[in-house]
Amino acid sequence: MVAKSYISSLFGKSPIRPLQEHMAGVYEGVTHLVPLVQAMNTKDETTVSSAHQKIVDSEHAADVMKKALRHHLPRSLFMPMDRRDLLDVLLMQDKIINLAKDIAGLVVGRKMVLHESLQEPFLQFTVRCTEAVKQALEVINELDDLLESGFRGREVGHVEDMIHVLDKIENETDQMQAKLRHQLFDLEDSMRATDVMFTYRLIDWMGNVADDAQRVGSRLQLMLAN
Amino acid sequence: MDFIFEGMNLYILLAAVFGLFMAWGIGANDVANAMATSVGSKAITIKQALIIAAIFEFAGAYLAGAEVTETIRKGLVQQDAFAGNPELVIWGMLASLLAAGLWLLIATQQGWPVSTTHTIVGAIVGFAAVGVGTHAVDWGNVGSIAMSWVFSPVLAGIVAFVVFMSIQKLIIDTPNPLENARRFGPLYLFFVGFILSLLTIKKGLKYVGIHFSDSAELAVALAIGTIVALIGYLLINRVNISSTSESSTTARRRSQYSNVEKIFAVMMVFTASAMAFAHGSNDVANAVGPMAAVLSAVHSGAVEAKAAVPSWVLLLGAIGIVIGLATLGYKVIATVGTEITELTPTRGFSAEFGTALTVVMASYTGIPISTTHTLVGAVLGVGIARGIAAIDLRVMGGILLSWMVTLPMGAILSILFFFMLKGMFS
């Protein structure tokens, strides 16, 4: 008479842990953007390609995690947060690593070389954008404590402060992006037209990394508002 | 009446064997669900769970099990309908025990979420309605019991919701959760001890021959509540608090939460005991109620309305439950306990608080309800308070379905056994 208990089957798999693991994987991949840009500036091709490979691997691993998490979320689950919000957060997280992969692909594929005067500001811009992702990861890591506190009270205020910091970082990257664009505009005539075009694209994509990191935060804010 | 006296010893023997078998099944299986939440949240080890369950199941069954036993014994059927035909009661109750035992065996092996309470009520109503006639069933009583099956999970859910919200308000959502957990923890334990002992003293103890006046009851309950709170206070102070050297507020809050959970893990030992007590007080009746009915029919030749349940019958049921627990229960607790890891001690505490309170209240009023289904309601209540990461609603559907299937199955089986016994003995 050994029973399968329906008390234990009453509990679905918690989506929080896998979501955090996915974001951690995403951030791990994004960190390689800094060495990538550094190596691009010093024209160190082996480092560029190894950084590219690492980002591609991270993207692949994140994809696997994403699919696993989606399988864990049948409609019959009753959760403290909205299922749609959760899937949206996952989607945003996934977009970040996809962007990083595209950036790395562009750098490797076109053997990108930045104009001398853009190199240092672009590196700083990259660093700041990865910091936005790091902040987003920290916000996601607060989900445990949010659950512990039942998505109420002080902990919510604490997370909202963190989201506020994330917004501030993203704002900074926006300003850096505008400045880079302006610099590039002044250089346009002295550069090859295709290089100009792809440098604009590189700046845009990098900016999008920070944008999507911010969106992760704002999606979370929606969960708190429920 | 000759016939009754010829078969008397055989009937008593059969009733005792079937009743013990049923109690063994309850102990082997049902208790697991009551204790598993504590084991799952790592509040206690399996060995400790076993000891606690044995002590408090026994106490609950023996001290507070009489009221529900009375209901099962004579509340479901109309006594007049059996006047002059005591053998119908004997066959019917024996058939009910057999039917319930068999159905539980089948359902357990299939992993269906059925309840002992629902099975035995279905079985008794079944044999009375078909074997004797629909007039033999006390439909008013049966109706109110059926209603209570809907309300008990709801009530447990509401209590669990309120308890969890109050834990949030008083402890978690404060600048210093750890300190507040130490301060309010014993208070919660006081209420557990106070309410349970008050209900037990008010109704249960007279069956074991202890009487108190109203004010003495209150005083004793207050004293027991205070003692429980005091023991809790001492145990909470012994909890190893892990401190963190990190100075960041995030890390400090996180370690505070984990320390709060440690304190609640200790407090959960008390609600687990309360659960075991509640379970014993309500579910022992499923086994000994029919047994008691057979005994009184054999002795007096009728369904005796006045005679109280002899306390040795309760004792037999309590022993049966403990034997079941000792022989098979630990395995089930081990299996189920390791599967529930999502329930942290604060949640488990809230859910068990709601369940124990609801079930003991039902025992107090003599209503047989399903402990496990009540626990499911309480877990859902914590979920509604946004305290649990994910609850699978499909399982809820399965539980609702089992309510509907179990009653007719218990009835059909007991009708079959009833006519079999009737054919064999008459």
Tab-separated table of C-alpha atoms in Angstrom, chain A:
chain	number	residue	atom	x	y	z
A	1	MET	CA	0.000	0.000	0.000
A	2	VAL	CA	2.666	2.559	-0.776
A	3	ALA	CA	0.939	5.567	-2.141
A	4	LYS	CA	1.667	8.233	-4.644
A	5	SER	CA	0.627	11.278	-2.742
A	6	TYR	CA	-1.499	13.880	-4.385
A	7	ILE	CA	-0.410	16.383	-1.779
A	8	SER	CA	3.039	16.396	-3.282
A	9	SER	CA	1.768	16.383	-6.843
A	10	LEU	CA	-0.271	19.434	-5.924
A	11	PHE	CA	2.899	21.481	-6.167
A	12	GLY	CA	4.023	22.383	-9.633
A	13	LYS	CA	7.640	23.002	-10.532
A	14	SER	CA	8.662	26.457	-9.389
A	15	PRO	CA	9.417	28.671	-12.395
A	16	ILE	CA	11.573	31.077	-10.382
A	17	ARG	CA	14.757	29.053	-10.125
A	18	PRO	CA	14.940	28.193	-13.856
A	19	LEU	CA	14.198	31.814	-14.747
A	20	GLN	CA	17.107	32.971	-12.600
A	21	GLU	CA	19.392	30.328	-14.058
A	22	HIS	CA	18.467	31.454	-17.553
A	23	MET	CA	19.261	35.056	-16.717
A	24	ALA	CA	22.553	34.054	-15.102
A	25	GLY	CA	23.433	32.208	-18.311
A	26	VAL	CA	22.485	35.269	-20.348
A	27	TYR	CA	24.681	37.517	-18.236
A	28	GLU	CA	27.563	35.070	-18.452
A	29	GLY	CA	27.387	35.311	-22.254
A	30	VAL	CA	27.059	39.097	-22.238
A	31	THR	CA	30.226	39.524	-20.139
A	32	HIS	CA	32.245	38.264	-23.101
A	33	LEU	CA	31.226	41.352	-25.053
A	34	VAL	CA	33.843	43.404	-23.190
A	35	PRO	CA	36.852	41.227	-24.148
A	36	LEU	CA	35.365	41.012	-27.628
A	37	VAL	CA	35.352	44.775	-28.049
A	38	GLN	CA	38.771	45.082	-26.423
A	39	ALA	CA	40.212	42.518	-28.818
A	40	MET	CA	38.470	44.211	-31.737
A	41	ASN	CA	40.166	47.463	-30.791
A	42	THR	CA	43.588	45.829	-30.568
A	43	LYS	CA	42.908	43.741	-33.712
A	44	ASP	CA	43.551	40.536	-31.763
A	45	GLU	CA	41.691	38.115	-34.021
A	46	THR	CA	42.137	34.959	-31.952
A	47	THR	CA	40.649	36.601	-28.871
A	48	VAL	CA	37.786	37.985	-30.943
A	49	SER	CA	36.905	34.584	-32.298
A	50	SER	CA	37.230	32.870	-28.911
A	51	ALA	CA	34.944	35.501	-27.313
A	52	HIS	CA	32.512	35.017	-30.194
A	53	GLN	CA	32.540	31.275	-29.609
A	54	LYS	CA	31.819	31.718	-25.914
A	55	ILE	CA	28.860	33.974	-26.633
A	56	VAL	CA	27.490	31.504	-29.170
A	57	ASP	CA	27.810	28.710	-26.600
A	58	SER	CA	26.018	30.764	-23.968
A	59	GLU	CA	23.231	31.543	-26.407
A	60	HIS	CA	22.839	27.876	-27.130
A	61	ALA	CA	22.737	26.943	-23.447
A	62	ALA	CA	20.197	29.707	-22.766
A	63	ASP	CA	18.028	28.382	-25.577
A	64	VAL	CA	17.922	24.955	-23.989
A	65	MET	CA	16.996	26.481	-20.620
A	66	LYS	CA	14.313	28.616	-22.235
A	67	LYS	CA	12.643	25.600	-23.801
A	68	ALA	CA	12.815	23.632	-20.549
A	69	LEU	CA	11.211	26.465	-18.630
A	70	ARG	CA	8.418	26.802	-21.163
A	71	HIS	CA	7.672	23.120	-20.712
A	72	HIS	CA	7.352	23.692	-16.969
A	73	LEU	CA	4.590	26.215	-17.365
A	74	PRO	CA	1.359	24.478	-18.306
A	75	ARG	CA	-1.758	26.621	-18.206
A	76	SER	CA	-3.063	24.661	-15.245
A	77	LEU	CA	-0.433	26.127	-12.928
A	78	PHE	CA	-1.621	28.562	-10.330
A	79	MET	CA	1.234	30.970	-9.613
A	80	PRO	CA	1.813	34.122	-7.595
A	81	MET	CA	2.711	35.929	-10.801
A	82	ASP	CA	0.977	36.068	-14.137
A	83	ARG	CA	2.090	33.353	-16.512
A	84	ARG	CA	2.197	35.796	-19.427
A	85	ASP	CA	4.412	38.256	-17.548
A	86	LEU	CA	6.756	35.436	-16.688
A	87	LEU	CA	7.015	34.285	-20.285
A	88	ASP	CA	7.561	37.895	-21.370
A	89	VAL	CA	10.452	38.247	-18.941
A	90	LEU	CA	11.909	35.051	-20.346
A	91	LEU	CA	11.515	36.399	-23.872
A	92	MET	CA	13.270	39.650	-22.960
A	93	GLN	CA	16.111	37.765	-21.319
A	94	ASP	CA	16.450	35.645	-24.402
A	95	LYS	CA	16.523	38.710	-26.651
A	96	ILE	CA	19.541	40.040	-24.752
A	97	ILE	CA	21.686	37.002	-25.442
A	98	ASN	CA	20.483	36.863	-29.048
A	99	LEU	CA	21.586	40.470	-29.498
A	100	ALA	CA	24.972	39.684	-27.988
A	101	LYS	CA	25.318	36.806	-30.421
A	102	ASP	CA	24.417	39.073	-33.347
A	103	ILE	CA	26.933	41.683	-32.209
A	104	ALA	CA	29.686	39.081	-31.928
A	105	GLY	CA	28.690	37.663	-35.297
A	106	LEU	CA	28.906	41.078	-36.908
A	107	VAL	CA	32.313	41.794	-35.385
A	108	VAL	CA	33.712	38.440	-36.521
A	109	GLY	CA	31.933	38.266	-39.867
A	110	ARG	CA	32.842	41.721	-41.082
A	111	LYS	CA	36.201	41.832	-39.313
A	112	MET	CA	34.999	45.110	-37.860
A	113	VAL	CA	37.507	47.792	-37.027
A	114	LEU	CA	36.349	50.930	-35.289
A	115	HIS	CA	37.645	54.367	-36.081
A	116	GLU	CA	40.527	55.268	-33.771
A	117	SER	CA	38.613	58.000	-31.938
A	118	LEU	CA	35.553	55.792	-31.343
A	119	GLN	CA	37.407	52.879	-29.795
A	120	GLU	CA	37.654	54.069	-26.194
A	121	PRO	CA	34.129	55.536	-25.904
A	122	PHE	CA	32.642	52.416	-27.516
A	123	LEU	CA	34.427	50.176	-25.003
A	124	GLN	CA	33.032	52.263	-22.144
A	125	PHE	CA	29.608	52.097	-23.752
A	126	THR	CA	29.907	48.296	-23.927
A	127	VAL	CA	30.953	48.067	-20.298
A	128	ARG	CA	27.977	50.158	-19.219
A	129	CYS	CA	25.570	48.087	-21.290
A	130	THR	CA	26.797	44.863	-19.671
A	131	GLU	CA	26.355	46.539	-16.310
A	132	ALA	CA	22.707	47.090	-17.179
A	133	VAL	CA	22.387	43.354	-17.797
A	134	LYS	CA	24.117	42.663	-14.501
A	135	GLN	CA	21.637	44.884	-12.692
A	136	ALA	CA	18.762	43.102	-14.442
A	137	LEU	CA	20.178	39.790	-13.239
A	138	GLU	CA	20.300	41.089	-9.692
A	139	VAL	CA	16.681	42.187	-9.945
A	140	ILE	CA	15.692	38.732	-11.184
A	141	ASN	CA	17.636	37.185	-8.322
A	142	GLU	CA	15.380	39.061	-5.915
A	143	LEU	CA	12.419	36.932	-7.066
A	144	ASP	CA	13.146	34.410	-4.283
A	145	ASP	CA	12.808	37.027	-1.620
A	146	LEU	CA	9.759	38.476	-3.329
A	147	LEU	CA	8.125	35.088	-3.109
A	148	GLU	CA	9.217	34.746	0.512
A	149	SER	CA	7.500	38.019	1.333
A	150	GLY	CA	4.448	37.131	-0.741
A	151	PHE	CA	5.118	39.970	-3.233
A	152	ARG	CA	4.274	42.566	-0.651
A	153	GLY	CA	5.662	45.287	1.554
A	154	ARG	CA	9.279	46.253	2.051
A	155	GLU	CA	10.745	43.694	-0.303
A	156	VAL	CA	8.678	45.193	-3.133
A	157	GLY	CA	10.079	48.638	-2.311
A	158	HIS	CA	13.563	47.187	-2.272
A	159	VAL	CA	13.122	45.650	-5.732
A	160	GLU	CA	11.577	48.833	-7.062
A	161	ASP	CA	14.695	50.702	-5.945
A	162	MET	CA	16.828	48.216	-7.824
A	163	ILE	CA	14.686	48.632	-10.928
A	164	HIS	CA	15.161	52.362	-10.541
A	165	VAL	CA	18.952	51.886	-10.594
A	166	LEU	CA	18.551	49.771	-13.722
A	167	ASP	CA	16.593	52.591	-15.361
A	168	LYS	CA	19.349	55.014	-14.459
A	169	ILE	CA	22.037	52.835	-16.037
A	170	GLU	CA	19.969	52.438	-19.170
A	171	ASN	CA	19.503	56.180	-19.297
A	172	GLU	CA	23.254	56.654	-19.172
A	173	THR	CA	23.794	54.206	-21.997
A	174	ASP	CA	21.249	56.171	-24.030
A	175	GLN	CA	23.310	59.324	-23.567
A	176	MET	CA	26.536	57.500	-24.426
A	177	GLN	CA	24.857	56.094	-27.502
A	178	ALA	CA	23.735	59.543	-28.647
A	179	LYS	CA	27.254	60.893	-28.164
A	180	LEU	CA	28.800	58.007	-30.124
A	181	ARG	CA	26.355	58.581	-32.952
A	182	HIS	CA	27.211	62.232	-33.014
A	183	GLN	CA	30.945	61.477	-33.152
A	184	LEU	CA	30.366	58.982	-35.953
A	185	PHE	CA	28.319	61.530	-37.864
A	186	ASP	CA	31.273	63.926	-37.814
A	187	LEU	CA	33.544	61.174	-39.113
A	188	GLU	CA	31.188	59.965	-41.832
A	189	ASP	CA	32.968	61.707	-44.726
A	190	SER	CA	36.375	60.361	-43.727
A	191	MET	CA	35.226	56.713	-43.596
A	192	ARG	CA	34.165	54.069	-46.047
A	193	ALA	CA	30.393	54.175	-46.505
A	194	THR	CA	29.872	50.508	-45.569
A	195	ASP	CA	32.008	50.918	-42.422
A	196	VAL	CA	29.888	53.889	-41.401
A	197	MET	CA	26.734	51.891	-41.940
A	198	PHE	CA	27.871	48.913	-39.899
A	199	THR	CA	29.354	51.037	-37.130
A	200	TYR	CA	25.940	52.660	-36.728
A	201	ARG	CA	24.432	49.221	-36.612
A	202	LEU	CA	26.931	48.053	-33.987
A	203	ILE	CA	26.155	51.058	-31.792
A	204	ASP	CA	22.424	50.434	-32.170
A	205	TRP	CA	22.623	46.776	-31.285
A	206	MET	CA	24.792	47.411	-28.268
A	207	GLY	CA	22.310	50.017	-27.091
A	208	ASN	CA	19.523	47.497	-27.524
A	209	VAL	CA	21.263	45.179	-25.062
A	210	ALA	CA	20.783	47.791	-22.347
A	211	ASP	CA	17.246	48.528	-23.556
A	212	ASP	CA	16.212	44.921	-23.248
A	213	ALA	CA	17.868	44.642	-19.848
A	214	GLN	CA	15.675	47.535	-18.781
A	215	ARG	CA	12.608	45.814	-20.235
A	216	VAL	CA	13.314	42.791	-18.042
A	217	GLY	CA	13.054	45.144	-15.088
A	218	SER	CA	9.870	46.804	-16.241
A	219	ARG	CA	8.226	43.413	-16.889
A	220	LEU	CA	9.035	42.487	-13.323
A	221	GLN	CA	7.475	45.711	-12.182
A	222	LEU	CA	4.276	44.606	-13.904
A	223	MET	CA	4.330	41.396	-11.870
A	224	LEU	CA	4.598	43.413	-8.681
A	225	ALA	CA	1.669	45.577	-9.713
A	226	ASN	CA	-0.668	42.580	-9.905
